[in-house]
PDB file of C-alpha atoms in Angstrom:
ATOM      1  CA  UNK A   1     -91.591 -91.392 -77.466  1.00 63.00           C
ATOM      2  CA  UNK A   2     -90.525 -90.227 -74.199  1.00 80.00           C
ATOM      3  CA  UNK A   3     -92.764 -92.672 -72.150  1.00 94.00           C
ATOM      4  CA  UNK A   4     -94.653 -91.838 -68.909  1.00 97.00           C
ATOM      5  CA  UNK A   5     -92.546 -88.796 -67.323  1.00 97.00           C
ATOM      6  CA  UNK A   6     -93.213 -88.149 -63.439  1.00 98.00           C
ATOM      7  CA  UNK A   7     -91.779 -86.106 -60.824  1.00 97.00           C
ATOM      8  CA  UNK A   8     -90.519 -85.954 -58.397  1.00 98.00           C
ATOM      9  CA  UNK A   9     -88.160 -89.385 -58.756  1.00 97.00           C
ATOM     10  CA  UNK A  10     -88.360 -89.211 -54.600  1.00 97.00           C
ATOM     11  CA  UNK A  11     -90.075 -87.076 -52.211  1.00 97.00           C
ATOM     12  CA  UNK A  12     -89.373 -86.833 -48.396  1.00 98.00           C
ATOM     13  CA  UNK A  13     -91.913 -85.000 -45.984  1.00 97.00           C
ATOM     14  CA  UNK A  14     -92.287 -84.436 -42.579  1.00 97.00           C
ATOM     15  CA  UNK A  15     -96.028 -85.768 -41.167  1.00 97.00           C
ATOM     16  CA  UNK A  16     -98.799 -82.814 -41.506  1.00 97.00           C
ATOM     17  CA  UNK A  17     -97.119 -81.559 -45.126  1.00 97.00           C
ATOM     18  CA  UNK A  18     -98.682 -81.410 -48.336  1.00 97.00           C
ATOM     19  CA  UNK A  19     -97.454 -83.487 -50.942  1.00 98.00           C
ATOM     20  CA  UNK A  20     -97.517 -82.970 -54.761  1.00 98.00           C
ATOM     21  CA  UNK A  21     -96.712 -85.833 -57.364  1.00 98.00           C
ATOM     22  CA  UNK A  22     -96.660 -84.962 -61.158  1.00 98.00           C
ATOM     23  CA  UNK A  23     -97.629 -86.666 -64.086  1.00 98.00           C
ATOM     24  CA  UNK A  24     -97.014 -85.902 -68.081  1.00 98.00           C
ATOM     25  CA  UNK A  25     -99.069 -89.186 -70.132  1.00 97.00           C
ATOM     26  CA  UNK A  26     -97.857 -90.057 -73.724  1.00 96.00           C
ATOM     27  CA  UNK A  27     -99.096 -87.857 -75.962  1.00 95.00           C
ATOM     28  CA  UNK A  28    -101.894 -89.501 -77.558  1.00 92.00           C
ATOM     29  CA  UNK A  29    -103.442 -91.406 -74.624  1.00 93.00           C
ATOM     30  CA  UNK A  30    -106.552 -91.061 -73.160  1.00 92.00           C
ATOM     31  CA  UNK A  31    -106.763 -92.509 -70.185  1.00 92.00           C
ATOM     32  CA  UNK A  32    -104.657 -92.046 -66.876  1.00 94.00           C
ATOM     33  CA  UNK A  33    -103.771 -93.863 -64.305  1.00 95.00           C
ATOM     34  CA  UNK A  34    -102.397 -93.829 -60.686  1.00 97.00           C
ATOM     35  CA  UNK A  35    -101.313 -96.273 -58.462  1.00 96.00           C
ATOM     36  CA  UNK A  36     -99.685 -96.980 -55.488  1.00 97.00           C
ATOM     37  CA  UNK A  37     -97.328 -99.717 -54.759  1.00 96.00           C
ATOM     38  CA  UNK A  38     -96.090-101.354 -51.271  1.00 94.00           C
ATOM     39  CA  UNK A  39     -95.156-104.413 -50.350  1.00 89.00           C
ATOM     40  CA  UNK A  40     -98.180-105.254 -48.414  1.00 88.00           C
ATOM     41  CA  UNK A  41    -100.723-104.280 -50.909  1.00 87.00           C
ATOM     42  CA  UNK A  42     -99.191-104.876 -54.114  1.00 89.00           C
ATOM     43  CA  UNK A  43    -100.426-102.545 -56.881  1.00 92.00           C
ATOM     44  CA  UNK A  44    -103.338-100.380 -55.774  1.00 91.00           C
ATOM     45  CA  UNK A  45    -105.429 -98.332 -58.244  1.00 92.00           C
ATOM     46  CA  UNK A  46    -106.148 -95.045 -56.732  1.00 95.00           C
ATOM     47  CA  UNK A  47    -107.661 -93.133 -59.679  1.00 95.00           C
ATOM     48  CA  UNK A  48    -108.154 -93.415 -62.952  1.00 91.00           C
ATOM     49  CA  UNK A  49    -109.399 -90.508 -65.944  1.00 93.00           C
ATOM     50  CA  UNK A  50    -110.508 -90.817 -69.126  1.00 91.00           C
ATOM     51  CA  UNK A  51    -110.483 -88.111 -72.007  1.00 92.00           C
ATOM     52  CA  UNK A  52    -109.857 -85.802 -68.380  1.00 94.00           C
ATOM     53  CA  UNK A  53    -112.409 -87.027 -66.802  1.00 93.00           C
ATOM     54  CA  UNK A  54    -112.394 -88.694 -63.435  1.00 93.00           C
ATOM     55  CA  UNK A  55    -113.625 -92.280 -64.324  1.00 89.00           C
ATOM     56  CA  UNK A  56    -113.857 -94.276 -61.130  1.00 87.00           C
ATOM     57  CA  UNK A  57    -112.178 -92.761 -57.760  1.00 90.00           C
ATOM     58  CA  UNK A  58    -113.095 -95.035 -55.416  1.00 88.00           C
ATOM     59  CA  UNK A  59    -109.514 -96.306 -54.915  1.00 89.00           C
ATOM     60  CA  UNK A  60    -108.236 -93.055 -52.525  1.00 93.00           C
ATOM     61  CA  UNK A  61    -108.028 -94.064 -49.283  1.00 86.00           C
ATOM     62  CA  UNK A  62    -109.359 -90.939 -47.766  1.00 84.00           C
ATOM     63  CA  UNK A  63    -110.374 -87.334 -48.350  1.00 90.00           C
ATOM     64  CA  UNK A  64    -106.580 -86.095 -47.600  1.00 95.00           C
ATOM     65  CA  UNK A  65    -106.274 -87.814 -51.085  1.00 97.00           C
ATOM     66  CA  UNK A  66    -107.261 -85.491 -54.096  1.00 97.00           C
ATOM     67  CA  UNK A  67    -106.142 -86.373 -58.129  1.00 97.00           C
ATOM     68  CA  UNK A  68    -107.231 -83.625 -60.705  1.00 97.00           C
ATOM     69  CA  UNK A  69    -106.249 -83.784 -64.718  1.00 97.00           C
ATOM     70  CA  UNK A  70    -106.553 -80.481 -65.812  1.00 96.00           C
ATOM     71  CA  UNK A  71    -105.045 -80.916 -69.009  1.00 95.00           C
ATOM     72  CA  UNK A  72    -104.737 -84.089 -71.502  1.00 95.00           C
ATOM     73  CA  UNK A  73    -100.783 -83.633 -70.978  1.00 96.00           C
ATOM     74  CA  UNK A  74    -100.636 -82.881 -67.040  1.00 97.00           C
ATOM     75  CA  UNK A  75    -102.100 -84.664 -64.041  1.00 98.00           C
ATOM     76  CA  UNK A  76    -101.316 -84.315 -60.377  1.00 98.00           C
ATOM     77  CA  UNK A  77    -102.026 -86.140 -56.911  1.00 98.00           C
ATOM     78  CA  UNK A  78    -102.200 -84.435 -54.036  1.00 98.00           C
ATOM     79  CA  UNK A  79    -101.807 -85.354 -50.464  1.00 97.00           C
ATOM     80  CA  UNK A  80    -103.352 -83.295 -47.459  1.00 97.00           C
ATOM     81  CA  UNK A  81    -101.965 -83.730 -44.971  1.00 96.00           C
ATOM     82  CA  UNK A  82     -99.256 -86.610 -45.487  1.00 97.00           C
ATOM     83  CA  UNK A  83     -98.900 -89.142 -43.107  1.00 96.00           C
ATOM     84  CA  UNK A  84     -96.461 -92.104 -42.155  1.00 97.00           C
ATOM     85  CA  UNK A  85     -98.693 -94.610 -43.810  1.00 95.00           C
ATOM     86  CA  UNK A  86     -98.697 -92.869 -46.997  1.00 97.00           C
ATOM     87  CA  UNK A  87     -94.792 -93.761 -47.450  1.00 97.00           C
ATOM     88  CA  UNK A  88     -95.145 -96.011 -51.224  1.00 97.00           C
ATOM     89  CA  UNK A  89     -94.016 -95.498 -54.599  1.00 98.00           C
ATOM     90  CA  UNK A  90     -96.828 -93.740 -56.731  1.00 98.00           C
ATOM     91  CA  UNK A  91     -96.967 -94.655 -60.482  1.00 98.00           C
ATOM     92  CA  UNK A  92     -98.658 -92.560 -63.120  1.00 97.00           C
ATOM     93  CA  UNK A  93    -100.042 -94.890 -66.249  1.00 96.00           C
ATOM     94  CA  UNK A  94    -101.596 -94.059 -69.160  1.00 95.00           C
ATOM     95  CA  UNK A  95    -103.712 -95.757 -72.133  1.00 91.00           C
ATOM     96  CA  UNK A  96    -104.981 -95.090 -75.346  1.00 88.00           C
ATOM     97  CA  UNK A  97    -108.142 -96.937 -74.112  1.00 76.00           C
ATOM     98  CA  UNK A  98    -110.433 -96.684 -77.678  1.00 59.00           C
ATOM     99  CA  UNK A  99    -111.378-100.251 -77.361  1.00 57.00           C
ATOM    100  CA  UNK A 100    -109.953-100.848 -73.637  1.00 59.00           C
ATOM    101  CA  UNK A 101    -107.789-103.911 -74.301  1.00 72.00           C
ATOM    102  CA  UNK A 102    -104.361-101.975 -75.114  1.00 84.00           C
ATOM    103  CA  UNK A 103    -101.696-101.811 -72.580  1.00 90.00           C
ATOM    104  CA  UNK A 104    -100.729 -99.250 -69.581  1.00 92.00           C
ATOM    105  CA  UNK A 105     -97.353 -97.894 -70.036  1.00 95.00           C
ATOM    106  CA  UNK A 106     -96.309 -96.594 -66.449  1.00 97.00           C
ATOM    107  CA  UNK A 107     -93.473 -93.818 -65.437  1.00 97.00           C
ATOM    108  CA  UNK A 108     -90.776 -94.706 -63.141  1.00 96.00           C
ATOM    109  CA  UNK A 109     -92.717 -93.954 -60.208  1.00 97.00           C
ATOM    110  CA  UNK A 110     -92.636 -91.281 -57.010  1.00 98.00           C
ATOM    111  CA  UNK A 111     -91.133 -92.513 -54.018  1.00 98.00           C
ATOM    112  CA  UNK A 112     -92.326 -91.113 -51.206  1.00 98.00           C
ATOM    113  CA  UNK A 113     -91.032 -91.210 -47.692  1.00 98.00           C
ATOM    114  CA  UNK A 114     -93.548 -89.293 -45.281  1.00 98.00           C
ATOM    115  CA  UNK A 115     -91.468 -89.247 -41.452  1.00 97.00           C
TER     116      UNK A 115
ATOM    117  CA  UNK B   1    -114.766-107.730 -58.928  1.00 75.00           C
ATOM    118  CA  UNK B   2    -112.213-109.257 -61.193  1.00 84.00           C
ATOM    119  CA  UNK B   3    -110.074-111.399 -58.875  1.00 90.00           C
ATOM    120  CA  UNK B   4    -106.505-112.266 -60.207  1.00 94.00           C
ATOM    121  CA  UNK B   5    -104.293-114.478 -58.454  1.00 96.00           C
ATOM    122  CA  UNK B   6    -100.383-115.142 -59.304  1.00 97.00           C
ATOM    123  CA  UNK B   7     -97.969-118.070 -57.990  1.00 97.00           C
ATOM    124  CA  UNK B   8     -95.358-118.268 -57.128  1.00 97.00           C
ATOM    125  CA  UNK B   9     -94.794-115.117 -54.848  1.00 96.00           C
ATOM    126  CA  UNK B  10     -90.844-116.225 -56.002  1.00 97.00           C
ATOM    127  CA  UNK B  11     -88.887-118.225 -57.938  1.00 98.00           C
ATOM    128  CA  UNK B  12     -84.968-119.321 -58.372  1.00 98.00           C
ATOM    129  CA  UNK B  13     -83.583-120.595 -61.603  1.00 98.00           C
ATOM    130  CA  UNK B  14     -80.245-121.646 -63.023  1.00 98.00           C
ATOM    131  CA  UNK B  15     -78.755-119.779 -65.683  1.00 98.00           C
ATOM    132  CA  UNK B  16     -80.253-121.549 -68.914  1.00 97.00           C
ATOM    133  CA  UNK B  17     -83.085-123.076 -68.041  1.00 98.00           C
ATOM    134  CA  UNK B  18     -86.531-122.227 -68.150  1.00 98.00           C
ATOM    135  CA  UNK B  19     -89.118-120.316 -65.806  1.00 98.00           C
ATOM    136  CA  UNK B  20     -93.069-120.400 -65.581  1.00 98.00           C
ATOM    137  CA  UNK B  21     -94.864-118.003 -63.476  1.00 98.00           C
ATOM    138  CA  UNK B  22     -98.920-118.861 -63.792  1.00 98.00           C
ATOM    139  CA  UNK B  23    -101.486-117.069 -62.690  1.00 98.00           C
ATOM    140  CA  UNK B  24    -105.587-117.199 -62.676  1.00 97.00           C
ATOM    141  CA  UNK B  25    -108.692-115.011 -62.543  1.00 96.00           C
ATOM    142  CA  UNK B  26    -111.802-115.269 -61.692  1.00 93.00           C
ATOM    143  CA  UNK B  27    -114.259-113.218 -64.528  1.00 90.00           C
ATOM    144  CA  UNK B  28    -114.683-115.031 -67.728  1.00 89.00           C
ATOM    145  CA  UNK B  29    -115.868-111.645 -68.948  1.00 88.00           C
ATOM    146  CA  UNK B  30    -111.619-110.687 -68.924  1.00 90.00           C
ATOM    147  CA  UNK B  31    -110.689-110.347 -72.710  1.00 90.00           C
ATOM    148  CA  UNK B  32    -107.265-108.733 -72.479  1.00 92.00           C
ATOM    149  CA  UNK B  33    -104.178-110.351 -70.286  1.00 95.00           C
ATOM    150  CA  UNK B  34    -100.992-108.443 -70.068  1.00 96.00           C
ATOM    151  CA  UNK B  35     -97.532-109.311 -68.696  1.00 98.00           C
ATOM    152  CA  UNK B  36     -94.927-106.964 -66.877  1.00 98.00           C
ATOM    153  CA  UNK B  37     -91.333-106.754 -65.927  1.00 98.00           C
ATOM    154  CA  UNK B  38     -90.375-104.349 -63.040  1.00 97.00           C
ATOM    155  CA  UNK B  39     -86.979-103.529 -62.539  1.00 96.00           C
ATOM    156  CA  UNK B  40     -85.625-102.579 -59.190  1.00 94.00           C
ATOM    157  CA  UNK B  41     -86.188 -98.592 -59.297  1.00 92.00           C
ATOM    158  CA  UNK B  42     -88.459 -98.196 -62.301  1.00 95.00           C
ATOM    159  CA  UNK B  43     -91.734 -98.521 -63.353  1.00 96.00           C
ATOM    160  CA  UNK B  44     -93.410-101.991 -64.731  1.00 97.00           C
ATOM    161  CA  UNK B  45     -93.012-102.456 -68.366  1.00 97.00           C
ATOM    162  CA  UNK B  46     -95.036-104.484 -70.920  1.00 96.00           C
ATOM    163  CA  UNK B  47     -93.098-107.639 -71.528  1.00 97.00           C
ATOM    164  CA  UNK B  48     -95.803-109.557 -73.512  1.00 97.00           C
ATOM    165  CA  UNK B  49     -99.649-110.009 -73.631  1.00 95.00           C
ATOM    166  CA  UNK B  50    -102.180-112.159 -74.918  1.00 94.00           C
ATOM    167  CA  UNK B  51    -105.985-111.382 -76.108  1.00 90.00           C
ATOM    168  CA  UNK B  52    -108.703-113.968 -75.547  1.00 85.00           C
ATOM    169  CA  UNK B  53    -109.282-114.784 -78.620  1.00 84.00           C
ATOM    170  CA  UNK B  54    -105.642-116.384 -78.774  1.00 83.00           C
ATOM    171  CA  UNK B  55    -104.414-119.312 -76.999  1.00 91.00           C
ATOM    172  CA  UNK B  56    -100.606-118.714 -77.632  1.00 95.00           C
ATOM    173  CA  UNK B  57     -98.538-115.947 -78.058  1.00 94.00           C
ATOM    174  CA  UNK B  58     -94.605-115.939 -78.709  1.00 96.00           C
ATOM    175  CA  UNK B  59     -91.865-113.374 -78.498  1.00 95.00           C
ATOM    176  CA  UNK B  60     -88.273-114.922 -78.518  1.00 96.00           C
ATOM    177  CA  UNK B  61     -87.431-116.440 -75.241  1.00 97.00           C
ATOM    178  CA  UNK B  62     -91.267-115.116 -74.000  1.00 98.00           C
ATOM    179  CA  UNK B  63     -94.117-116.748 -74.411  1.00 98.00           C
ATOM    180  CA  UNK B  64     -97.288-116.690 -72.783  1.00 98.00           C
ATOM    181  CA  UNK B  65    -100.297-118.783 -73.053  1.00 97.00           C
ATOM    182  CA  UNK B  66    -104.153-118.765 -72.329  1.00 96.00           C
ATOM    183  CA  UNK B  67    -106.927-121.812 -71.282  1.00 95.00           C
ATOM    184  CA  UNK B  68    -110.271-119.373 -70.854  1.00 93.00           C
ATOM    185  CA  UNK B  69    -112.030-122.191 -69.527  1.00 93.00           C
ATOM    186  CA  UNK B  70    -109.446-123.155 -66.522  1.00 94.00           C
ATOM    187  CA  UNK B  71    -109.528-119.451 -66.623  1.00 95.00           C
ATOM    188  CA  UNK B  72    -105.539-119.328 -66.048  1.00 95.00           C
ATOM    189  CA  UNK B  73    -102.647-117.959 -68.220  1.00 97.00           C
ATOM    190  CA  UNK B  74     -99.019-118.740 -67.339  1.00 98.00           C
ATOM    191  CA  UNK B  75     -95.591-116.914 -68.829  1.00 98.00           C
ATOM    192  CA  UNK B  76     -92.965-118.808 -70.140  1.00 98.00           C
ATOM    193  CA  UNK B  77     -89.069-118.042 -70.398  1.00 98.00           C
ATOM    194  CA  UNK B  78     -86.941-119.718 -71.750  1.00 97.00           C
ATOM    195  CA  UNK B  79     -83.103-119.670 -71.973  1.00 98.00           C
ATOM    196  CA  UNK B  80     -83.446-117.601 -68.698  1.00 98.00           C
ATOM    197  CA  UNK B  81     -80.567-114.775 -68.318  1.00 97.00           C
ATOM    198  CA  UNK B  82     -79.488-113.129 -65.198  1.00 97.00           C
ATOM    199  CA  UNK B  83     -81.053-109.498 -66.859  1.00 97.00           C
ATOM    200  CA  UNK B  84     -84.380-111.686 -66.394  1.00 98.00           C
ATOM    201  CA  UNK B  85     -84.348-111.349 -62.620  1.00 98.00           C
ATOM    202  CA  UNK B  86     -86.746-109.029 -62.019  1.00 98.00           C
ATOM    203  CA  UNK B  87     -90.529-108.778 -60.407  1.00 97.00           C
ATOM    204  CA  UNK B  88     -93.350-110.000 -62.937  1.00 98.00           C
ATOM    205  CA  UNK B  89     -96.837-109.208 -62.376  1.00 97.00           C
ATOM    206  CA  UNK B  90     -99.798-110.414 -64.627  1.00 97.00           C
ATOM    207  CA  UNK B  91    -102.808-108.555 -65.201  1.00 95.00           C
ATOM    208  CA  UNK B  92    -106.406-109.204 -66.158  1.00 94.00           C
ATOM    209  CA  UNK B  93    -108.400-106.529 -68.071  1.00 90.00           C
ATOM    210  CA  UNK B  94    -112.618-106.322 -68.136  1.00 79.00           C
ATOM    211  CA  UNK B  95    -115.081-104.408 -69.458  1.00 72.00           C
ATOM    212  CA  UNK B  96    -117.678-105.991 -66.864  1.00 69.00           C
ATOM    213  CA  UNK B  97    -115.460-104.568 -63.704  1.00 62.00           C
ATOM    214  CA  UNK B  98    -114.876-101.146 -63.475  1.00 63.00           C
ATOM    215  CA  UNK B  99    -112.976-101.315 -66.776  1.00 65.00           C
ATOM    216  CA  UNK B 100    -110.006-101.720 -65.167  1.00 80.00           C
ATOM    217  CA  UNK B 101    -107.058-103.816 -65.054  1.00 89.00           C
ATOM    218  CA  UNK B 102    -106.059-106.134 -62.217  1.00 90.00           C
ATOM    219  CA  UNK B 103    -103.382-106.857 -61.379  1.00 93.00           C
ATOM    220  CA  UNK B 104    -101.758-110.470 -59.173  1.00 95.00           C
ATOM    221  CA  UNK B 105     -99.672-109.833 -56.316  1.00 94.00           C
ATOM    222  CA  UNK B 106     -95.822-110.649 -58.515  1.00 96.00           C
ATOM    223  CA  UNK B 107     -93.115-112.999 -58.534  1.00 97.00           C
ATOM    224  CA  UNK B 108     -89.465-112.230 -58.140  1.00 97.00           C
ATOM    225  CA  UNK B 109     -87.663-114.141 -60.240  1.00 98.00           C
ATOM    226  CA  UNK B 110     -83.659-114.752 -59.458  1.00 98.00           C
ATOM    227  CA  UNK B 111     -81.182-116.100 -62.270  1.00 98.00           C
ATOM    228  CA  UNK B 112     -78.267-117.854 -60.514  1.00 97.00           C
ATOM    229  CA  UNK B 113     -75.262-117.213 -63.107  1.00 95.00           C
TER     230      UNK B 113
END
């Protein structure tokens, strides 16, 4: 089991760039996750899909923010266009959410630094 | 929504002795209470978790335990090692709220060798 697998490890981006974080679930899962993690928020769900499907979106900040899942092995999150306050580190999680109570397993996470 | 709330925000122990990290939420209708470690650089990782149907749960030095109607669940650790220190976050899972997990704020835990 290779776990959660995202990439970039770290991104830096100049303000007004578009940003593009990658996401490969465990094979098997379901559901799919992103959040976003500072240390004046905490963890923040952005996103979440299940079976491919966007579930419940109303955790992107803003319209720059765009997820898509085209693909039960393959997710992305885009940013458009970046800016300062956008600088976190962006996890990808996924589920095998049958009967909801089993655990995320997340990746290592995207840090992003937006200048 | 589900409202999850984790003290403290950090905690120093000695070498061998024990920790406690507790946390509380506010939906009775959360049935599912995970535990995670996060490393500096990685991603969290499932340490333990507890269902509500359980009041106890036990995994070496971990343990974790439930009261649904205080509605709180703390984590124990025992023995404590320095490869303990680390961030740990609690969770709450629902079906009633968005079918979602919440998540408390953290506490970074230091072992003093």
């Amino acid at each position: 089991d290779a776990g959660v697998i995202q990439s970039p490890r770290h991104e830096v981006t100049e303000m007004g760039q578009e940003v593009t974080l990658r996401c490969k679930p465990i094979s098997g899962h379901n559901s799919l996750f992103w959040y976003r993690q500072t240390m004046m928020r905490g963890l923040e769900l952005l996103i979440y899909f299940n079976n491919n499907v966007p579930i419940d979106d109303s955790g992107m900040p803003e319209d720059r923010f765009s997820a898509k899942m085209p693909n039960a092995s393959f997710s992305t999150l885009k940013i458009q266009p970046s800016e300062p306050r956008d600088s976190a580190v962006y996890f990808c999680a996924s589920s095998f959410s049958g009967q909801g109570d089993s655990p995320l397993h997340f990746g290592n996470g995207t840090r992003l630094t937006v200048t | 929504g589900e409202n999850v709330e984790q003290h403290p925000s950090t905690l120093s122990v000695q070498e061998g002795d024990s920790a406690v990290i507790k946390c509380t939420y506010s939906d009775s209708a959360s049935n599912y209470f995970p535990w995670y470690k996060q490393e500096l650089g990685k991603g969290p990782q499932l340490i333990i978790d507890i269902r509500s149907n359980v009041g106890e749960k036990k995994d070496q030095r971990i343990a974790v335990t439930l009261n649904k109607t205080a509605k709180h669940f703390s984590l124990h650790i025992t023995e404590t090692q320095p490869e303990d220190s680390a961030v740990y976050f609690c969770a709450a899972f629902s079906w009633n709220t968005g079918n979602q997990f919440y998540f408390g704020t953290g506490t970074s835990l230091t072992v003093i060798p």
